[in-house]
C-alpha cells in the first residue's frame, strides 16, 4: 500500500485534478493506493470566513457560499462528461444545501461554537474528495477500481475542536479492518476531517491533511507516504522568501520535524510522528513537476558536508519577558509561569532564561499575547505589588528563525557564524535558544528583518559563500551609464571569481525611478526606467528602507547637493554608501566626521574613492598608509583632469573658450565648468585628501588663488560664464604667453604642507614631476614619514566617464569584500 496526499493547489481546479489523476494512474500500476486530498485551494479559508461572518450577522457569507458552490460546479463540469454529471451535481448540491443550513443557523443565532466551526471547516475536503473519486471512476484511462471512503468513519479523535487529538488505538483498528476487508485498487479519502468518540465532526488542525495521510500510512503499514504539493520538496528555506533556496534531497525524520515545527509549512508538523517508528519513508513531490526528485525523509542520517540542512522561521511571535530580583533562586517560579499560560491554553514556542536567573523570556503566538499578559501578571500579582517582579513586558511582531541540522552537534562555531552574519546586517537578535539535541539553533528577531535574515543566513550557509550585493543607483548620466555597462559585463566574472553576485534593485535619474526587489534585468534597465515612476529622492529612500535587503549599497553618481545630504539616512540603516559626489566629504568637517562615525557604528561602508582622481587608487592607498602607521607630511598634486586637459590643449591656435567647451563635451568637466575653473573642485579634492590623512580642515581654510578674471567669477549661470570666457580672451592668452616666456607649463596645483593648503595656477618648469603631465592625467605626490625624499607617486587618467565608473565599481567590490 502507498499513501498519496495531494494538497490544495494540486487540486485547485479541473486542470490540476487531471494531473493528479495521471499521477494516480501511474502509481496504481505498482501498488494499491489510498489517495488523500485537501480542499480545493483556498476553500478552507473561505469556509472559515463565511462562518465567522455569518456569526457576526454579516450577510456577505451568502456570497462566499455561492463562490464555493461555483468553484466546485465548475470543476465537475470540466472533469466529468455530461452523461455522468447529473448524479454528482445533485449530490454536491445536497452538500452545499447542508452547508447553507449550518451557516444560516450561525447567522440566526449570532454565534459560532468550536464544534460548529469544525463541521463547517471540513466541508472543503468532503466536497473535493467526493468529486475527485467520481472523476477517477469515470476517467476512461484510469481503468483500476476506485472507491470513496469518508475519513470521518475511520479516524477517531477526542473533542478538542480545531485541532483534535487522534485516538490511535481505535483509529488504527478501524483503518486496518476496513482495508483488510475492502479491496479497491484506489481509495480516495478526505484529509483534515475526523470524528469524535461521540460522533461529532472534528478536524486535525490547519494543514492537517498531511497528518490524515500519515495516520493512514501507519495504520496500513504502507511502503511509502507521498506528500504531493506545489514545490519540488522541502527546501533549504521557504522558497517564497529565499529565491536561492534549493530542495533538500535527503533529510532525516528528526530534521524534517524540526524544520516543519519551525515553520516549513510544506509539511504539517505532527505528520512525521505516526510513520517514524514504523520507518515508513516520506516523499515530498511536486504535482506540477512529477519528474523532479523531491525530498526523501527517512531515518537514514546521511553525513553530507554541510551540517545545516535548512533554515526556517515562524512569524507572528510575541516575546514575553518577566524580570526582577524576585525571580532569583526562587524554586517553582517557572512552574507557576508555565501553569498560568497552560491554564489559558497558550502554547509556548520558545524559552530562554539567563543563568543570572534575573529574567525569563518566552515566545508565544501574537494572537495569545494579550491573554498571556493578563494571565502572567495575575499569577505574580503579589510579587508585582511588592515590587519584586516587574509587570511582564510584551513585544509583538517578532519572528523566530532557526538553523536546523542533525550534524550541527559535531561542528563548532556555527552559532558564532549565525550571530555574526546577522550582526553584520544589522539584524538585532532579541533572544537565543539552542536545544540540547543541538539539532536547532534559534533566534528571535524583529519581523521586519525576517526576509533579510533568511537570505543572509542562506547565503552564508548554503551558497558557497556567494555574497549578494543589492545596488540602488542614483544618477545615470555619462558616468552612470558606463557604470551600468561595466557591472553588466563583469557580472559573471564577479560571481565566479570573487563570489559576489551583483543585483540592481533600484535606479533613478532626475525624472524617473524604478525598483524591483528581484533584481532589474541589467540588459534592459534603460527601457524599464523610462517607463518607471516619477523620481523623488525621499520616496527613493523610503523604498530602499522598506525593501530592507541585506548588503544594500546606495550608489550616488550625481553631483547633487540634496542627494549628498541623504547619506546619513542610508548609513543609519546599515546601507553602504558609494559616491563620486564630493559635496558631502568636502562639506563642514563635522558633517564629514559624522558620516564616517555612522559608517563605523552601523557597519556600513562609506566609500568615495572617485572623489579624488576618478578611478586612481589614491584614497585607498592613503588609507592603507595611515592604517599601517605612516604619517602624511606633505601633498602636492595636480588633481583636476579637466584643468589639465584645458591647459594642455590651450595654445596660440585655440581659444580658451573653445577648449573649455571641448572639455565639457568629452565629459571631463563638472556639469557646471566654473566649479572646475574657479578651483573649487580642486580645493574640495585636496581637502578630502587632507581629511583622509587625519587632519581637520574646512574648505575656507584653503587659500584659493584664482586665475579667472573677476568678471568670470561673478557670473551665476553656465551660458554667462562661457560668454565671459570669450570676452576675456586676452587675459587667458596673456597667461599662455607668460608661461611660454618662462619656458614652463601652466598647471593647476594643489598643495598641503605644515598644516596649510592652497590651490592655484603655477608655472611649472622643465624637469618637474608635473611638467610632462599629459592630457587629462592627475598626479599626486605623498611625502610621508616613510617616503621622505622621494615621494610616493600616483599618476594616471583622472577624469572621464569610463575611469570614474570603474572607480565606483571598485568601491562597490570593496563593499562586497568587507
Ligand atoms: P499543500 O496545499 O500542498 O499542503 P502548503 O501550502 O501547505 O501546500 O505547503 C507548501 C508551501 O510551503 C510551499 O508552496 C511554500 O510556499 C511553503 N514553504 C514554506 N517553507 C518551505 C520549505 N522550507 N520548503 C518548501 N516549501 C516551503
Ligand atoms: N484544507 C485544510 C487547510 O487548509 C487542510 C489541508 O489543506 O491540509 O488547512
Ligand atoms: Mg499543507
PDB file of N, CA and C and ligand atoms in Angstrom, residues 5 7-8 38 206-210 227 229 265-268, ligand 3:
ATOM      1  N   UNK A   5      -0.880  11.891  -0.871  1.00  0.00           N
ATOM      2  CA  UNK A   5      -1.706  13.023  -0.425  1.00  0.00           C
ATOM      3  C   UNK A   5      -1.506  14.204  -1.372  1.00  0.00           C
ATOM      4  N   UNK A   7      -2.235  18.220  -2.010  1.00  0.00           N
ATOM      5  CA  UNK A   7      -2.597  19.446  -1.293  1.00  0.00           C
ATOM      6  C   UNK A   7      -3.529  20.347  -2.097  1.00  0.00           C
ATOM      7  N   UNK A   8      -3.887  21.458  -1.478  1.00  0.00           N
ATOM      8  CA  UNK A   8      -4.883  22.375  -2.041  1.00  0.00           C
ATOM      9  C   UNK A   8      -4.579  22.850  -3.453  1.00  0.00           C
ATOM     10  N   UNK A  38      -6.815  17.336  -0.111  1.00  0.00           N
ATOM     11  CA  UNK A  38      -7.195  18.551   0.607  1.00  0.00           C
ATOM     12  C   UNK A  38      -8.405  19.162  -0.078  1.00  0.00           C
ATOM     13  N   UNK A 206      -5.124  23.118  11.001  1.00  0.00           N
ATOM     14  CA  UNK A 206      -4.856  23.657   9.662  1.00  0.00           C
ATOM     15  C   UNK A 206      -3.640  22.966   9.051  1.00  0.00           C
ATOM     16  N   UNK A 207      -3.787  22.597   7.812  1.00  0.00           N
ATOM     17  CA  UNK A 207      -2.713  21.860   7.135  1.00  0.00           C
ATOM     18  C   UNK A 207      -2.755  20.374   7.452  1.00  0.00           C
ATOM     19  N   UNK A 208      -3.844  19.949   8.129  1.00  0.00           N
ATOM     20  CA  UNK A 208      -3.888  18.604   8.705  1.00  0.00           C
ATOM     21  C   UNK A 208      -4.080  17.456   7.733  1.00  0.00           C
ATOM     22  N   UNK A 209      -4.282  17.727   6.441  1.00  0.00           N
ATOM     23  CA  UNK A 209      -4.449  16.598   5.505  1.00  0.00           C
ATOM     24  C   UNK A 209      -3.179  15.756   5.425  1.00  0.00           C
ATOM     25  N   UNK A 210      -2.042  16.377   5.621  1.00  0.00           N
ATOM     26  CA  UNK A 210      -0.771  15.623   5.644  1.00  0.00           C
ATOM     27  C   UNK A 210      -0.831  14.576   6.752  1.00  0.00           C
ATOM     28  N   UNK A 227       3.728  12.965  -0.148  1.00  0.00           N
ATOM     29  CA  UNK A 227       3.012  14.229   0.011  1.00  0.00           C
ATOM     30  C   UNK A 227       3.214  15.014  -1.284  1.00  0.00           C
ATOM     31  N   UNK A 229       2.705  18.238  -3.515  1.00  0.00           N
ATOM     32  CA  UNK A 229       2.384  19.638  -3.250  1.00  0.00           C
ATOM     33  C   UNK A 229       2.781  20.512  -4.441  1.00  0.00           C
ATOM     34  N   UNK A 265       6.174  25.180   6.141  1.00  0.00           N
ATOM     35  CA  UNK A 265       4.759  24.828   6.032  1.00  0.00           C
ATOM     36  C   UNK A 265       4.509  23.632   5.115  1.00  0.00           C
ATOM     37  N   UNK A 266       5.488  23.304   4.311  1.00  0.00           N
ATOM     38  CA  UNK A 266       5.297  22.241   3.331  1.00  0.00           C
ATOM     39  C   UNK A 266       4.902  20.904   3.991  1.00  0.00           C
ATOM     40  N   UNK A 267       5.206  20.759   5.260  1.00  0.00           N
ATOM     41  CA  UNK A 267       4.818  19.538   5.965  1.00  0.00           C
ATOM     42  C   UNK A 267       4.195  19.929   7.306  1.00  0.00           C
ATOM     43  N   UNK A 268       2.988  19.425   7.545  1.00  0.00           N
ATOM     44  CA  UNK A 268       2.316  19.714   8.820  1.00  0.00           C
ATOM     45  C   UNK A 268       3.082  18.983   9.930  1.00  0.00           C
TER      46      UNK A 268
HETATM   47 MG1  LIG B   3      -0.060  21.677   3.548  1.00  0.00          MG
END
